[in-house]
Amino acid sequence: MSATGPRGEFHAGVLASLAPTAGVVPFALLLGALAAGKGLTPVEVAAMSALVFAGSAQFAAVDAWTDPAPWLSLALLVLVVNLRHVFMSASILRRMERFPAAARLLALPLLADEIWAFSEARAARRPLTPAYFAGLAVPFYLTWIGSSTAGCLAGAWIGDPRAFGFDFAFVAIFVCLIRGFRRQPGFAAVLAASGGAAVATHLLFPGPAAIIAGTLAGILAAALTHREDPA
Amino acid sequence: MIPFADTWAAILAMAGATVLTRLAGLAVPRDFARGGRLAAAFAAMPVAVLTALIAPAMLTQGWADALAGALVVLASWKLPLPAVVALGAAAAAGLRLLAG
């Protein structure tokens, strides 16, 4: 057990969550405003943020949203965008030896990108405890729900997000997220393959097929350009 | 189905898909995909998905959106994220107005 006990661990987690929690507020507001533009109500946005709790997947889903909601396509889209979480959860589970089985089942659904990244960072320095994880995840989770709901309330009042270019915020957010991976091996090949395949597919069959085709082309490019022990 | 029910079906299906990916780590053997081509493919997944999401929006919706997209890429080199978002939205709104 850690020297400070569960209370100290919880406080350390809350302290670590301050920066990502503050940073996520503008995104959550934007997500809520965009969702309002697609006709979602504040209650629906709150429920989506509480139950789905996955930033890029929610942005992608709201972007692809039509009325009535194509629930199967949206679920497939969320599945594809979140596939990386399979490996993030497998990785963090190696650090959750101190978690009782029930705590693991409660913690894993809260494994948004930021929660995962900060948990891994903590685990690299000292053992990860359930109290630290709770301190990290709970403020972030509640802020995500509250801010996206507030954004929806404000968005319903603003009107059509396209008139202000708000829908283009997706492009800006995703460009910045992609740029964060630029040192990854094969980055340029993945970018070119995914973008090329997505655009070509979109021109032939508009709709979610472009996302699947681009993703498959991108990961195929990564596999084909991979070299053992790059020197 | 009434639209109200479609929305809730979508939210629940999306929640199910997300929880599935986050619990699926429990089923991954400890030494799975720790190197080689398979690991490279999985590591590339975020970039591949995000690129596939935005490339059609940037490149197939007319010159205004394409130019705004190019400005966003340039801005992402120098500016913090909130500034890139603000600039992207302003550029898209302004250029679309010019494009008519």
XYZ file of N, CA and C in Angstrom, chain A residues 84 174 177-184 186-192 194-195 214-215 218-219, chain B residues 41-54:
111
model
N -8.749 1.353 -30.601
C -7.469 1.480 -29.904
C -7.616 1.205 -28.406
N -9.111 17.470 -35.051
C -8.519 16.209 -35.516
C -7.134 16.451 -36.126
N -4.851 16.588 -33.184
C -4.659 15.244 -32.608
C -3.725 14.415 -33.493
N -3.935 14.489 -34.814
C -3.086 13.731 -35.748
C -1.640 14.201 -35.626
N -1.450 15.524 -35.544
C -0.103 16.079 -35.470
C 0.660 15.546 -34.253
N -0.069 15.271 -33.176
C 0.558 14.720 -31.974
C 1.240 13.379 -32.211
N 0.876 12.682 -33.284
C 1.446 11.355 -33.574
C 2.566 11.425 -34.613
N 3.030 12.652 -34.984
C 3.872 12.791 -36.173
C 5.208 12.057 -36.074
N 5.677 11.736 -34.856
C 6.958 11.039 -34.735
C 6.815 9.524 -34.823
N 5.575 9.059 -34.947
C 5.349 7.620 -35.048
C 5.954 7.067 -36.347
N 6.305 5.461 -39.844
C 5.341 5.271 -40.915
C 4.229 6.299 -40.948
N 4.374 7.394 -40.170
C 3.303 8.396 -40.056
C 2.836 8.913 -41.419
N 3.799 9.309 -42.270
C 3.433 9.900 -43.568
C 2.711 8.882 -44.445
N 3.167 7.623 -44.419
C 2.535 6.584 -45.234
C 1.098 6.342 -44.774
N 0.894 6.316 -43.450
C -0.454 6.097 -42.912
C -1.371 7.248 -43.314
N -0.854 8.463 -43.167
C -1.622 9.663 -43.505
C -2.057 9.635 -44.976
N -1.095 9.366 -45.864
C -1.387 9.383 -47.299
C -2.360 8.268 -47.679
N -4.510 6.567 -45.737
C -5.835 6.751 -45.146
C -6.594 7.874 -45.832
N -5.922 9.030 -46.020
C -6.585 10.162 -46.655
C -6.988 9.854 -48.088
N -10.643 4.151 -45.322
C -9.461 4.924 -44.984
C -8.692 4.298 -43.824
N -9.430 3.852 -42.800
C -8.782 3.227 -41.643
C -8.028 1.970 -42.060
N -4.939 2.818 -43.983
C -3.912 3.393 -43.115
C -3.180 2.339 -42.303
N -3.933 1.410 -41.682
C -3.241 0.415 -40.847
C -2.493 -0.596 -41.730
N 0.398 -1.965 -36.958
C -0.939 -1.689 -37.486
C -1.836 -1.103 -36.395
N -1.786 -1.674 -35.195
C -2.641 -1.163 -34.120
C -2.192 0.218 -33.658
N -0.878 0.433 -33.622
C -0.380 1.744 -33.206
C -0.822 2.824 -34.178
N -0.993 2.462 -35.453
C -1.356 3.442 -36.484
C -2.849 3.748 -36.480
N -3.618 3.000 -35.692
C -5.073 3.123 -35.794
C -5.605 4.538 -35.529
N -5.138 5.248 -34.464
C -5.700 6.590 -34.254
C -5.476 7.517 -35.448
N -4.258 7.541 -35.995
C -3.985 8.419 -37.140
C -4.828 8.001 -38.345
N -4.925 6.684 -38.577
C -5.688 6.195 -39.726
C -7.160 6.586 -39.609
N -7.741 6.422 -38.420
C -9.167 6.734 -38.224
C -9.399 8.238 -38.353
N -8.569 9.029 -37.661
C -8.792 10.481 -37.652
C -8.619 11.066 -39.048
N -7.619 10.573 -39.786
C -7.408 11.058 -41.156
C -8.591 10.708 -42.047
N -9.077 9.469 -41.922
C -10.212 9.047 -42.740
C -11.453 9.873 -42.419
N -11.562 10.323 -41.159
C -12.721 11.126 -40.766
C -12.706 12.504 -41.420
N -11.530 13.143 -41.485
C -11.527 14.544 -41.935
C -11.149 14.734 -43.397
